Short mmCIF file of C-alpha atoms and ligand atoms in Angstrom, two decimals:
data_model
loop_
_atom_site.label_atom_id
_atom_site.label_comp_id
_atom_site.label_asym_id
_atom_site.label_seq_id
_atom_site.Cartn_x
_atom_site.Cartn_y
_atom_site.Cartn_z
CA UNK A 4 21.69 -45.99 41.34
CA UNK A 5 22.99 -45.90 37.62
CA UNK A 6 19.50 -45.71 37.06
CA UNK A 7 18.76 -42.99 39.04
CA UNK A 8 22.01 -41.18 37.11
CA UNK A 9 19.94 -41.52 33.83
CA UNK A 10 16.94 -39.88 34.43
CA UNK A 11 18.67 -37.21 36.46
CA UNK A 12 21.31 -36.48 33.43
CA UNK A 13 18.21 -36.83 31.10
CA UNK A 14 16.22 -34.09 33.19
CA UNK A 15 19.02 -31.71 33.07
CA UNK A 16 19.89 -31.69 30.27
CA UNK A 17 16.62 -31.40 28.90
CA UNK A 18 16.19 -28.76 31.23
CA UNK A 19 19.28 -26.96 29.96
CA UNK A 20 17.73 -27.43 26.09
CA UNK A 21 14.55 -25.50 26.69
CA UNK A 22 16.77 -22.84 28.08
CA UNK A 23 17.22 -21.03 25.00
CA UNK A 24 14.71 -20.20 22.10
CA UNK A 25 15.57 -19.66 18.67
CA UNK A 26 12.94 -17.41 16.71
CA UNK A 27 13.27 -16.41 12.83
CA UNK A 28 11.38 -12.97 11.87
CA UNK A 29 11.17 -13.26 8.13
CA UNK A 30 9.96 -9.18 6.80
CA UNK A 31 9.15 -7.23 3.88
CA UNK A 32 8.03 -3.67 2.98
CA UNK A 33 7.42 -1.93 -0.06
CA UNK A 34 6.55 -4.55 -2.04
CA UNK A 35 3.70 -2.22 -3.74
CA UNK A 36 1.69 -3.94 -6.51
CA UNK A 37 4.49 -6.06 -8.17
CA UNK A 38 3.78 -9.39 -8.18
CA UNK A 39 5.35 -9.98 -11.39
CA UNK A 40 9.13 -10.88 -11.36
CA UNK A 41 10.74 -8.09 -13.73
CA UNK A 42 14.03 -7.12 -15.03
CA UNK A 43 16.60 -5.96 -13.11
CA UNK A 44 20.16 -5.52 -14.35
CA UNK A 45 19.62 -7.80 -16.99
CA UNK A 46 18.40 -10.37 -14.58
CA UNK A 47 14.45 -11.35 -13.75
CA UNK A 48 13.98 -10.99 -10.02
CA UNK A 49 11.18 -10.35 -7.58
CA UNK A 50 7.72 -11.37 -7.67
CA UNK A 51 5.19 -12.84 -5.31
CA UNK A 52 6.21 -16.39 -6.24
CA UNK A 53 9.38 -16.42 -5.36
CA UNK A 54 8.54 -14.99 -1.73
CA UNK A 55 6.38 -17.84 -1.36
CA UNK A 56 9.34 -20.47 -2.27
CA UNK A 57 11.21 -18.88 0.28
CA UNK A 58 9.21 -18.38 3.11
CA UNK A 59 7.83 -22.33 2.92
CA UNK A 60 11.31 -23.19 2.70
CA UNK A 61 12.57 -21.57 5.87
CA UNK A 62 9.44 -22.93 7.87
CA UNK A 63 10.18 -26.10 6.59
CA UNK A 64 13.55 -25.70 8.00
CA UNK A 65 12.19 -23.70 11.24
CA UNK A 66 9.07 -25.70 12.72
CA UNK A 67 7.10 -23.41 14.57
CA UNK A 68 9.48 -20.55 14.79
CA UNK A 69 8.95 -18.60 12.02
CA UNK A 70 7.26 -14.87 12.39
CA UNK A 71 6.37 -13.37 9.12
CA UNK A 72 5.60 -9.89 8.98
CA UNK A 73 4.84 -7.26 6.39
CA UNK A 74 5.84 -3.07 6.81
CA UNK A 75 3.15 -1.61 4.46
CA UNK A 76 2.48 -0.21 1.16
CA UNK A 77 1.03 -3.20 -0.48
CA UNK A 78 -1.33 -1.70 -2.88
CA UNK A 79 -0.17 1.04 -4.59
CA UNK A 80 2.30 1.46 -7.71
CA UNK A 81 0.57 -1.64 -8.75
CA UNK A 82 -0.10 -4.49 -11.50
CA UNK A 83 -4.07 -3.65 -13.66
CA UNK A 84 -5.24 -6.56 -11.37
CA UNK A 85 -3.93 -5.01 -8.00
CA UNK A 86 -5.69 -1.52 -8.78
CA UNK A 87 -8.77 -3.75 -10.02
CA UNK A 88 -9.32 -5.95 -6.98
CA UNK A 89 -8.40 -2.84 -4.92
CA UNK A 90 -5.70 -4.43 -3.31
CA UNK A 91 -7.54 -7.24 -2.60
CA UNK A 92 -6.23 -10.10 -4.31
CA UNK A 93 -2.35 -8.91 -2.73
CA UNK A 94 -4.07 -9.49 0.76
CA UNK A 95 -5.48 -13.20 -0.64
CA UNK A 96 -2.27 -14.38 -1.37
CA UNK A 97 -0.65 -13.00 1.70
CA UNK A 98 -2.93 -14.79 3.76
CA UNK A 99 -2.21 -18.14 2.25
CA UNK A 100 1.25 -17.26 2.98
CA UNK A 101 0.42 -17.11 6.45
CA UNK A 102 1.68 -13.63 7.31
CA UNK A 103 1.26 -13.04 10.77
CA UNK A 104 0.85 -9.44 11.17
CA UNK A 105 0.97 -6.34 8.82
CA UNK A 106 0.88 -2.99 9.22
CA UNK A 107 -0.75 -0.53 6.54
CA UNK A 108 1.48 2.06 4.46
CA UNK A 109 0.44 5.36 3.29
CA UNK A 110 -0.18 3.70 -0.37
CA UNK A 111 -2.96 1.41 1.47
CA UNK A 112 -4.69 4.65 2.40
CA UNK A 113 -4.96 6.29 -1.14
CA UNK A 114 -7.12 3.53 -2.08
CA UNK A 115 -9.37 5.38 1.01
CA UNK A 116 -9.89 4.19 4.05
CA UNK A 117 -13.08 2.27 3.58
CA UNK A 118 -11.24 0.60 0.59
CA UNK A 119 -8.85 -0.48 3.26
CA UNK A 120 -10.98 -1.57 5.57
CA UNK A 121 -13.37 -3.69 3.27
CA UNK A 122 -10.42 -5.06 1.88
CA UNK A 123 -8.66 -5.86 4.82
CA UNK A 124 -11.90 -7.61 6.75
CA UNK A 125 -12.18 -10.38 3.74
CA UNK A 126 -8.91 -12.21 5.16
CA UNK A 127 -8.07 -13.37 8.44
CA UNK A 128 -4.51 -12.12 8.66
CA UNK A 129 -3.96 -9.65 11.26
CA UNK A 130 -3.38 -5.86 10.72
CA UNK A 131 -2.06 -3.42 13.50
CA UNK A 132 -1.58 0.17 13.72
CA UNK A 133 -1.50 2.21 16.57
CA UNK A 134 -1.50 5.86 15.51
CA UNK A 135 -3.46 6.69 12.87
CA UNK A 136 -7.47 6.90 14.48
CA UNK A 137 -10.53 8.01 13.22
CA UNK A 138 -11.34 11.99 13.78
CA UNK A 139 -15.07 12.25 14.83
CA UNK A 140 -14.71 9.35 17.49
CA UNK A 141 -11.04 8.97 17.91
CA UNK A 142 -10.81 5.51 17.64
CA UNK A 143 -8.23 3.22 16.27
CA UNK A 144 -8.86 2.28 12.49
CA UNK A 145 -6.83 -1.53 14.17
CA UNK A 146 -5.77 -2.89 17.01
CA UNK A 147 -2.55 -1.26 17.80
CA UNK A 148 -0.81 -4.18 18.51
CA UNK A 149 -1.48 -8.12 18.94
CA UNK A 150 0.65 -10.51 20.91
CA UNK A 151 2.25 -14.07 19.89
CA UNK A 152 3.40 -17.22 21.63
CA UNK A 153 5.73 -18.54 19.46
CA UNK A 154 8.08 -21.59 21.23
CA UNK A 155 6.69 -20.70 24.76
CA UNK A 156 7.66 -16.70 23.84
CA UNK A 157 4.88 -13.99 24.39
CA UNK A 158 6.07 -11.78 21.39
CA UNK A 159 4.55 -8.23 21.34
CA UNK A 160 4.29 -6.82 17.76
CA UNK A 161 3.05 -2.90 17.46
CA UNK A 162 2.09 -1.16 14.42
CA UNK A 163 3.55 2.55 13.18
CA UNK A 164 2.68 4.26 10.04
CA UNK A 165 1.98 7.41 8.58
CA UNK A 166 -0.53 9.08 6.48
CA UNK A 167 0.01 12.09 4.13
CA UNK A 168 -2.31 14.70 5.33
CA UNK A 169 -2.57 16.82 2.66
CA UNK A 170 -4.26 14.09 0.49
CA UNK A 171 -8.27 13.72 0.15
CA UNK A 172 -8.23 10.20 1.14
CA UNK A 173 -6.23 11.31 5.16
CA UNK A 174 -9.65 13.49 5.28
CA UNK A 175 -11.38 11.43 8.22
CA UNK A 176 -8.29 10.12 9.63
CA UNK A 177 -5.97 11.78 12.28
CA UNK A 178 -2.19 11.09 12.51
CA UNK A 179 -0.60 10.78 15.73
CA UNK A 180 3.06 11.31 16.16
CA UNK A 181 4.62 7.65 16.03
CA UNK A 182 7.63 8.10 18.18
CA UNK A 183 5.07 9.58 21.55
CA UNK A 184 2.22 7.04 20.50
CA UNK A 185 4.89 3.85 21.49
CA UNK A 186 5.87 5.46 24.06
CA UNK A 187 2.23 5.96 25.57
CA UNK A 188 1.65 2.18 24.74
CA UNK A 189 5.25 0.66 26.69
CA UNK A 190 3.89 0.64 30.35
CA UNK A 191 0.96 -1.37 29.16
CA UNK A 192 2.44 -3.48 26.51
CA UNK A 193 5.97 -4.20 28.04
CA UNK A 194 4.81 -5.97 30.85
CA UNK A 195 3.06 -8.47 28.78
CA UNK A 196 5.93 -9.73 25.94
CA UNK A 197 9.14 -10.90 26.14
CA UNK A 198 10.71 -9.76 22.82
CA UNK A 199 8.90 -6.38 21.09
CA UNK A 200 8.76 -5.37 18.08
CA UNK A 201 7.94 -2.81 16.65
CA UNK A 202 6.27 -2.99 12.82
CA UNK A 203 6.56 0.43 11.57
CA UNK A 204 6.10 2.54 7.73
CA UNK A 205 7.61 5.41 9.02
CA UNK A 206 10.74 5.50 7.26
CA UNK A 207 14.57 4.95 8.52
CA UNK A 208 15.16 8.15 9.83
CA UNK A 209 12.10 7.95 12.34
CA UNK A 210 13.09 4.37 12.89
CA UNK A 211 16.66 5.60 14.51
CA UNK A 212 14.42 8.12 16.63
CA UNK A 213 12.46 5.74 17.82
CA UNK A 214 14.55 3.19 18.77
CA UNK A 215 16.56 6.06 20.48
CA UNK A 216 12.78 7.19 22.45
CA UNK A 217 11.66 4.01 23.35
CA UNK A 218 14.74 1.49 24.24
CA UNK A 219 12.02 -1.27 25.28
CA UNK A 220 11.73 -2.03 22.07
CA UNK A 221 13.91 -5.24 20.66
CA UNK A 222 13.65 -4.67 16.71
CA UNK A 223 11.96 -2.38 14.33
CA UNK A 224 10.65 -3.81 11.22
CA UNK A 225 10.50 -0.50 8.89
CA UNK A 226 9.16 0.75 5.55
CA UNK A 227 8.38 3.60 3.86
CA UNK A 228 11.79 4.84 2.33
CA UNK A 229 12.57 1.38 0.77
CA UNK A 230 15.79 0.74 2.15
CA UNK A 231 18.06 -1.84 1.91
CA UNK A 232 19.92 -2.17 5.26
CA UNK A 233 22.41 -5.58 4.23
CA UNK A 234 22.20 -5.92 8.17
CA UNK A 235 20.44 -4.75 11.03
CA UNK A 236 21.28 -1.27 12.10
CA UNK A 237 21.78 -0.72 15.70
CA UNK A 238 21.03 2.14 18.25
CA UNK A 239 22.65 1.23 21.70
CA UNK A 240 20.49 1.83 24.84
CA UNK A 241 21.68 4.83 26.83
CA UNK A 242 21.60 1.95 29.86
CA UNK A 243 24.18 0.35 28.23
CA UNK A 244 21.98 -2.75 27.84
CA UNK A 245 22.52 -3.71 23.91
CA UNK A 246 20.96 -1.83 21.42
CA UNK A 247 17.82 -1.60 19.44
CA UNK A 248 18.07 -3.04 15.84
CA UNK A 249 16.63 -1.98 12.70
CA UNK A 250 16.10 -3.85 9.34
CA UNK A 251 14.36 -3.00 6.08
CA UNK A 252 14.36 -5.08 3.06
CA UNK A 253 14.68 -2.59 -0.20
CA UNK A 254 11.57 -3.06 -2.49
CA UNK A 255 9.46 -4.84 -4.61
CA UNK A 256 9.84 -8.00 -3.62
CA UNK A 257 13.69 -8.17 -4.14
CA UNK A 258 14.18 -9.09 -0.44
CA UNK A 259 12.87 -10.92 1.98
CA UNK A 260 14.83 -9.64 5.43
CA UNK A 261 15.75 -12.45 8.12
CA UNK A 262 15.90 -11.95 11.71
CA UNK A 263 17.43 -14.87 13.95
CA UNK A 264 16.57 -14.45 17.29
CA UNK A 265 18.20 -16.25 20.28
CA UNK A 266 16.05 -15.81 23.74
CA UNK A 267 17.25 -17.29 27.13
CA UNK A 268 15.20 -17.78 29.51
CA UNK A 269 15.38 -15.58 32.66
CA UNK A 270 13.78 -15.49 36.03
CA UNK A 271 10.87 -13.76 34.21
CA UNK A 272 10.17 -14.54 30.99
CA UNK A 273 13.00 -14.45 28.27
CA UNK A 274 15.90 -12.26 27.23
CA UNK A 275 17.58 -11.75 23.90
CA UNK A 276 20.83 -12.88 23.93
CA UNK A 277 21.48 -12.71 20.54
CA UNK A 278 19.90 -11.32 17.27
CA UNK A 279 20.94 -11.36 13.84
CA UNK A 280 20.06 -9.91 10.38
CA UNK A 281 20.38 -10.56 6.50
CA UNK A 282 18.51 -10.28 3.51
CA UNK A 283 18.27 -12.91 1.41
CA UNK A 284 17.19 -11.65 -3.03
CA UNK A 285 14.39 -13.67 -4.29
CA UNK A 286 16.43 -13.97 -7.37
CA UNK A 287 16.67 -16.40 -10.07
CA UNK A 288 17.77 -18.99 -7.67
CA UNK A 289 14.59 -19.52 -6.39
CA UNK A 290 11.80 -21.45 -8.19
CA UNK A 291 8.05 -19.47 -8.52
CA UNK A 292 5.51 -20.72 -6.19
CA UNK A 293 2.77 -21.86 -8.73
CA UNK A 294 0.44 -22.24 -6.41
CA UNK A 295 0.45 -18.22 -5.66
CA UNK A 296 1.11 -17.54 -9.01
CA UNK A 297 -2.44 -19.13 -10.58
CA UNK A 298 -4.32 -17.44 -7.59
CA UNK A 299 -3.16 -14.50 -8.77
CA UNK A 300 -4.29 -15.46 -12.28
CA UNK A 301 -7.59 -16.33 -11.09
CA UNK A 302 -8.26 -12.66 -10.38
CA UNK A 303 -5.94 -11.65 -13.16
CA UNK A 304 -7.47 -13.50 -16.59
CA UNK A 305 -11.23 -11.57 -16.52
CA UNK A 306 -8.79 -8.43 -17.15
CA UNK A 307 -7.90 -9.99 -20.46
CA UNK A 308 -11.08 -9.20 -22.01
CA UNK A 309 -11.36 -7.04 -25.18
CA UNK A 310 -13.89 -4.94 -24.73
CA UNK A 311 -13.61 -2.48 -27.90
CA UNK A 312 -11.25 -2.29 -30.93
CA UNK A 313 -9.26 1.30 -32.11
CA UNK A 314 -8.16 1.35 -35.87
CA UNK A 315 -5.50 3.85 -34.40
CA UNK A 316 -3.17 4.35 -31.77
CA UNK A 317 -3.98 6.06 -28.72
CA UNK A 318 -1.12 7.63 -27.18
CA UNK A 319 -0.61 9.21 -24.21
CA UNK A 320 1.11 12.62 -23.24
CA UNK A 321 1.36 13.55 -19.89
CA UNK A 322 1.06 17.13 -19.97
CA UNK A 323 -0.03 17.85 -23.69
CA UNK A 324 -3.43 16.74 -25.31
CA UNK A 325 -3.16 13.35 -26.62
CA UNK A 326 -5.63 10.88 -28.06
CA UNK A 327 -5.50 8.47 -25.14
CA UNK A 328 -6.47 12.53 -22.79
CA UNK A 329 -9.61 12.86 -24.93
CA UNK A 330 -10.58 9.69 -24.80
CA UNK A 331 -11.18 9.70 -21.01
CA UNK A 332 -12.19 13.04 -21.62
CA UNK A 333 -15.10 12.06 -23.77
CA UNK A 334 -15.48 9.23 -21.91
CA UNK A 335 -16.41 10.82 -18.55
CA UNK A 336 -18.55 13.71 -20.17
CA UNK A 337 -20.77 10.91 -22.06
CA UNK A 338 -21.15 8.63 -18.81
CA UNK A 339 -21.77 11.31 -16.47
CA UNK A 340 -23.85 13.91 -18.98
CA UNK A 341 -21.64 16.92 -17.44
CA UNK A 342 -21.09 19.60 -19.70
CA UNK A 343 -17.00 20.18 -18.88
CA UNK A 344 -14.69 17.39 -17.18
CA UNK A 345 -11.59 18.43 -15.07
CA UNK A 346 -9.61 15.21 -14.24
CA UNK A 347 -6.39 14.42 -13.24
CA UNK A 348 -4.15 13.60 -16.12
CA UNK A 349 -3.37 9.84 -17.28
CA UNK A 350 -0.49 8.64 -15.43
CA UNK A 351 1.49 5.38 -15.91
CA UNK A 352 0.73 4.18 -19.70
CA UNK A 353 1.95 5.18 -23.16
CA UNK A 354 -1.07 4.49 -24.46
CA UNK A 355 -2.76 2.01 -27.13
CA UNK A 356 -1.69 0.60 -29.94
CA UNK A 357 -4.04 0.11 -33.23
CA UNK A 358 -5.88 -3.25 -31.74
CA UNK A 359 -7.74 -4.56 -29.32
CA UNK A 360 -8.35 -2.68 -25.99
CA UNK A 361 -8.69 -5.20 -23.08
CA UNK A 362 -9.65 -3.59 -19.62
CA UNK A 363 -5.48 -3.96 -18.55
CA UNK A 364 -5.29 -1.08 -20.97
CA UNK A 365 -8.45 1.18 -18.48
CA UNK A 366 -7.83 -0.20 -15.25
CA UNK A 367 -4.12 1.17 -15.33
CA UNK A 368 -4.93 5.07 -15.85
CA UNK A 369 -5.19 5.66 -12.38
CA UNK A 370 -3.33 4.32 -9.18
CA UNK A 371 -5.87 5.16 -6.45
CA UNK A 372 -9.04 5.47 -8.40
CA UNK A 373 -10.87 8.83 -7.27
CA UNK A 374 -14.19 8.95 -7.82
CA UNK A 375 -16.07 11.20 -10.37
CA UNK A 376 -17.65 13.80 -9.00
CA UNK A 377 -20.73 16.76 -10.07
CA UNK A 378 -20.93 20.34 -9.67
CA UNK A 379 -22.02 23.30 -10.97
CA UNK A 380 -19.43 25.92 -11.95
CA UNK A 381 -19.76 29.48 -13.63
CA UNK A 382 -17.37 30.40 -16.11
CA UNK A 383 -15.07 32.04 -13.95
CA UNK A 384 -14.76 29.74 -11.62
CA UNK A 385 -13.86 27.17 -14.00
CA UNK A 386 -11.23 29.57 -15.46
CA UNK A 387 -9.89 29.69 -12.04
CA UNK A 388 -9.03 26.09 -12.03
CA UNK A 389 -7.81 25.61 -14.76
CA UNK A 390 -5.12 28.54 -14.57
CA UNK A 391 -3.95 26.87 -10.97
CA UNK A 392 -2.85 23.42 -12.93
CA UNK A 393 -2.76 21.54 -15.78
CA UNK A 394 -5.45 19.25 -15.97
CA UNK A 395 -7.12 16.66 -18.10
CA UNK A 396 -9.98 18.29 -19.66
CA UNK A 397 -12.77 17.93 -21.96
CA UNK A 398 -16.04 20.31 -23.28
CA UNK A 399 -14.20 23.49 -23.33
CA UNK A 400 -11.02 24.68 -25.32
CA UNK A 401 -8.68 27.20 -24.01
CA UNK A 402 -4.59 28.71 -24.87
CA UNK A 403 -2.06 28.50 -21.51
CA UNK A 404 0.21 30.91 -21.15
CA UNK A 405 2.42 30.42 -18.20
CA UNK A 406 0.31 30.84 -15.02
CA UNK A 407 -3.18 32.34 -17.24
CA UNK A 408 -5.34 30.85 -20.01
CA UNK A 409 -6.88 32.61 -22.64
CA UNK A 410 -9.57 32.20 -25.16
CA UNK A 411 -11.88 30.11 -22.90
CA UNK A 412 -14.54 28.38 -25.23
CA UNK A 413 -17.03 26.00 -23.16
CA UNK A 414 -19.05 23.99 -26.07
CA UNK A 415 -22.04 23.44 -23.94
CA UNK A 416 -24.64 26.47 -22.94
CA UNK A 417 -25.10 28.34 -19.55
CA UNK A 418 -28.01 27.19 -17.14
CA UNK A 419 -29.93 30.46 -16.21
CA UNK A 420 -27.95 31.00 -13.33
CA UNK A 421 -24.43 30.86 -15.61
CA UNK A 422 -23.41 27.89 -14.32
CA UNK A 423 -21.91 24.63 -15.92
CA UNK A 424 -22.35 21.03 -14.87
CA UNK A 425 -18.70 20.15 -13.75
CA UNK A 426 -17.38 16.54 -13.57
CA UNK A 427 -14.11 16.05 -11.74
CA UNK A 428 -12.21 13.77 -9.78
CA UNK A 429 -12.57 14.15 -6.00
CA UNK A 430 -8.74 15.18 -5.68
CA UNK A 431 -9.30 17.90 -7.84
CA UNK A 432 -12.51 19.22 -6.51
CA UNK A 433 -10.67 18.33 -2.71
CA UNK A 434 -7.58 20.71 -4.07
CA UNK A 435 -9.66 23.80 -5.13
CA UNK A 436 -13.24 23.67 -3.12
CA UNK A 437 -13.11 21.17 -0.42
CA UNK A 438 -9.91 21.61 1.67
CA UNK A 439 -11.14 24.78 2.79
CA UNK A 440 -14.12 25.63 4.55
CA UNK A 441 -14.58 28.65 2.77
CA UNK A 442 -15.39 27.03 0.12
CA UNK A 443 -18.69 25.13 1.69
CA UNK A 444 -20.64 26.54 -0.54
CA UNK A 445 -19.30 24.53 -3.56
CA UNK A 446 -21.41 21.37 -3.30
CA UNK A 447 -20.42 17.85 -5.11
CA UNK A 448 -22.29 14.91 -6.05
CA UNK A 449 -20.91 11.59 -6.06
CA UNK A 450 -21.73 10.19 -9.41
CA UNK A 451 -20.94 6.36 -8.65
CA UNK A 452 -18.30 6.62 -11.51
CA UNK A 453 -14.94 6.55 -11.36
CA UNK A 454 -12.21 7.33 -14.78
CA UNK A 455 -11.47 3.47 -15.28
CA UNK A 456 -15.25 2.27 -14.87
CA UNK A 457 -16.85 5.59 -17.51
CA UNK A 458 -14.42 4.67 -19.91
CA UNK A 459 -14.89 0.56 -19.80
CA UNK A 460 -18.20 1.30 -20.36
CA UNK A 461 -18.18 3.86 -22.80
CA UNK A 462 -15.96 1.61 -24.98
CA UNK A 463 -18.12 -1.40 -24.30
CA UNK A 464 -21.14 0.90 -25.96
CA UNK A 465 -18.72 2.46 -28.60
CA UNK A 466 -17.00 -1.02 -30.00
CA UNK A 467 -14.76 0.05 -32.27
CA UNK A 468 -12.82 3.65 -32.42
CA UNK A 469 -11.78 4.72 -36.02
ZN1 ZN B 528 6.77 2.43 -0.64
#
C-alpha cells in the first residue's frame, strides 16, 4: 500500500512539474556594424564579444530554453570589415551564436537585395519576413515565419520590416503594409503555436499599432527606432485578456533584452501566465568572447594591408573639394576611362594622414557600396545635375551659386554627337534618369566597379602619392 502511495505521489507531482514551462527570449536590434566595444560616457561598452559572454552564460543557466532572436539592421553604419565582407562576416558570427531567427532591417537592404540574399544563404540561421516580396512574381524574398518547439512549446515567430522606397536598392522589391500583412497571416498561423511572436523592424510606434490590430500576438520583438524600453511595454487586449508586450533593446550592442516567459499548460496547448522583461548592458562587467572576437579578425587582418603610400595628408570635406574628393575622383575616371565622374560625396572619414594607406582607409568611403555606372551625357544635361545637388565630381570645373553653376569647363572633348562619357554611382544616375520612366531613354552600363574597388586599385598601380 505505502508502496502504491509512492509512485502515485511521484506521478503527481511530476505531473504537476511539467505543468508549467519557463522560456527565456534573449533579443537585439540595431546592432548595425559595431562589433567593436567603444566609448561611451567614459566607459568601453558594446561589442560582439560581450554578447557572446552573455548569451552562453544564460543558456548555460537555461538548458534548452533559450530563444535568441535578432530585429534587423545588421549591416549598415558599419566597421571597414562589415562593409568589406558585405555583411557577411556579422551573419558568421551570429550563426555560431546560435541565433534562432532574424529578421532583415532596412540597412540589410541598401547593401541590395541580392547582396542580402547571397549573404544570407552562406549560413544556416534562419531569416523571416513576411511583407516585403518580390514585384515581377510577388513572392516572398523569406519565409514569413518559422515555428519552434522549445520545452514541448510550438512557438510561432513572424517577421515585419520595412523598406525605404524611395531608395535604388527597394527598386524590385514591394512593401506591404506590416500591421494588415499579420493580420492576413493569424488564421493560418495561430492555430499552429502556442506563444507568438512577432519579430518586427518597424519601429515603436507601429509596434503599439500592431499589437493594438492583432491581439493574438504574445510579444513583439522591435527595431528600427533604437529604443531602449527598460521593460516591456504593454497594450491590453480590448477582450480584457492581458495585454500584448513590447521590448526593444537601444543599439549597438549595448543591450541584450530578456524575456522570461512562464506557459501553463491548458486543455490545448499552453497559455502565458506570466511574462517578464529587462535589459541587461553588455558593459564592462562582462568578459569578451575571444572566440568571436578572432573570427572576426580572421576576416578583419587582410584589411590591414598597405597598398600605397601619400607623402601628404588627404583630408576630407564633405561638401567642399578636398584632397581625399579628388582622389576618388581621379580614381574612378582612370579605372573606368569616362571622361566626367558624378559620385556621391565621401561620407564617414576625415581622411588620411601622410603614411601608409591600408584598404580600412578605401573600404570605409561608402556604407552601401553603389556600383559605378556609364553613360553618355551632353553638356547640358550634365549641367542639369549638377545644379540639382552637390556632388563629388571630377573632369570638369564649374562656380555654384545657390541653386545654378556657372563657368562649366569639361577637360575632355565632345563625341560627334556632343555627348560625354559619364561615370556615376547608381544612386545618382537612379535620382536624376532612372526613377522616372521618362527618362528611358538615358541608358547605363554597369562597369563592374564600384568607388572602394577603382580606388584600391588605382592606388595599388599608383604606389606612392606625393
Ligand atoms: Zn537602426
Amino acid at each position: 500500500m505505502t508502496y502504491f502511495l509512492i509512485v502515485f505521489t511521484f506521478l503527481t507531482g511530476s505531473v504537476w512539474a511539467s505543468d508549467t514551462v519557463d522560456l527565456v527570449v534573449l533579443h537585439i536590434n540595431d546592432t548595425h556594424g559595431k562589433l567593436s566595444p567603444y566609448n561611451l560616457g567614459g566607459y568601453k561598452v558594446g561589442g560582439i564579444g560581450r554578447l557572446s559572454t552573455l548569451v552562453k552564460q544564460i543558456r548555460a543557466e537555461n538548458p534548452g530554453r533559450v530563444l535568441l532572436l535578432h530585429a534587423g539592421d545588421i549591416f549598415s553604419r558599419g566597421e571597414p570589415v562589415v562593409i568589406y565582407t558585405g555583411g557577411y562576416v556579422n551573419l558568421l558570427a551570429f550563426e555560431k551564436m546560435g541565433f534562432d531567427a532574424i529578421t532583415p532591417g532596412n540597412g540589410e537592404f541598401y547593401f541590395g537585395i541580392e547582396n542580402l540574399k547571397r549573404q544570407t544563404s552562406r549560413v544556416s540561421t534562419p531569416f523571416v519576413h513576411a511583407n516585403v516580396t518580390y514585384k515581377h512574381h510577388n513572392g516572398p524574398i523569406f519565409p514569413p515565419y518559422l515555428i519552434k518547439e522549445v520545452q514541448g512549446v510550438k512557438v510561432g515567430i513572424l517577421g515585419l520590416g520595412l523598406i525605404r522606397p524611395w531608395h535604388q536598392s527597394s527598386q524590385t522589391l514591394r512593401l506591404h503594409d506590416a500591421v494588415e500583412t499579420a493580420k492576413q497571416y493569424m488564421p493560418e498561423l495561430r492555430p499552429k503555436v502556442d506563444f507568438l511572436i512577432a519579430l518586427t523592424h518597424i519601429g515603436v510606434k507601429n509596434d503599439s499599432l500592431l499589437a493594438a490590430a492583432v491581439p493574438e500576438l504574445d510579444l513583439i520583438v522591435g527595431g528600427d527606432t533604437h529604443t531602449r524600453l527598460n521593460t516591456p511595454s504593454r497594450i491590453a487586449r480590448a477582450n480584457g485578456e492581458g495585454s500584448v508586450a513590447i521590448v526593444q533593446a537601444r543599439h549597438y550592442y549595448q543591450f541584450l533584452g530578456r524575456v522570461d516567459v512562464q506557459l501553463q499548460k491548458a486543455a490545448h496547448g499552453y497559455r502565458v501566465m506570466r511574462l517578464n522583461g529587462k535589459l541587461l548592458p553588455l558593459d564592462g562587467q562582462i568578459a569578451r568572447d575571444s572566440k568571436i572576437e578572432a573570427l572576426i579578425d580572421k576576416y578583419a587582418r587582410p584589411l590591414d594591408e598597405v597598398i600605397c603610400r601619400t607623402e601628404r595628408d588627404l583630408p576630407n570635406v564633405r561638401d567642399e573639394r578636398s584632397a581625399l574628393g579628388d582622389l576618388v575622383g581621379e580614381a574612378v575616371l582612370d579605372q573606368t576611362r569616362a571622361d566626367v565622374a558624378i559620385l556621391e560625396r565621401n561620407g564617414d572619414t576625415h581622411g588620411v594622414f601622410a603614411g601608409d594607406i591600408s584598404l580600412n582607409d578605401i573600404y570605409r568611403l561608402r556604407q552601401y557600396r553603389p556600383p559605378v555606372m556609364l553613360t553618355r551625357l551632353s553638356r547640358d544635361q550634365i549641367q542639369a545635375v549638377l545644379e540639382a545637388r552637390m556632388y563629388l565630381t571630377a573632369g570638369c570645373s564649374f562656380e555654384r551659386k545657390d541653386e545654378t553653376i556657372a563657368n562649366l569647363k569639361i577637360e575632355a572633348k565632345p563625341d560627334s554627337a556632343g555627348t560625354y562619357l559619364v561615370a556615376m554611382e547608381r544612386q545618382v544616375a537612379f535620382r536624376h534618369f532612372l526613377r522616372d520612366a521618362a527618362s528611358d531613354s538615358v541608358a547605363f552600363d554597369f562597369t563592374g566597379q564600384r568607388v572602394d574597388t577603382a580606388l584600391e586599385r588605382y592606388l595599388r598601380d599608383v604606389k606612392v602619392i606625393r
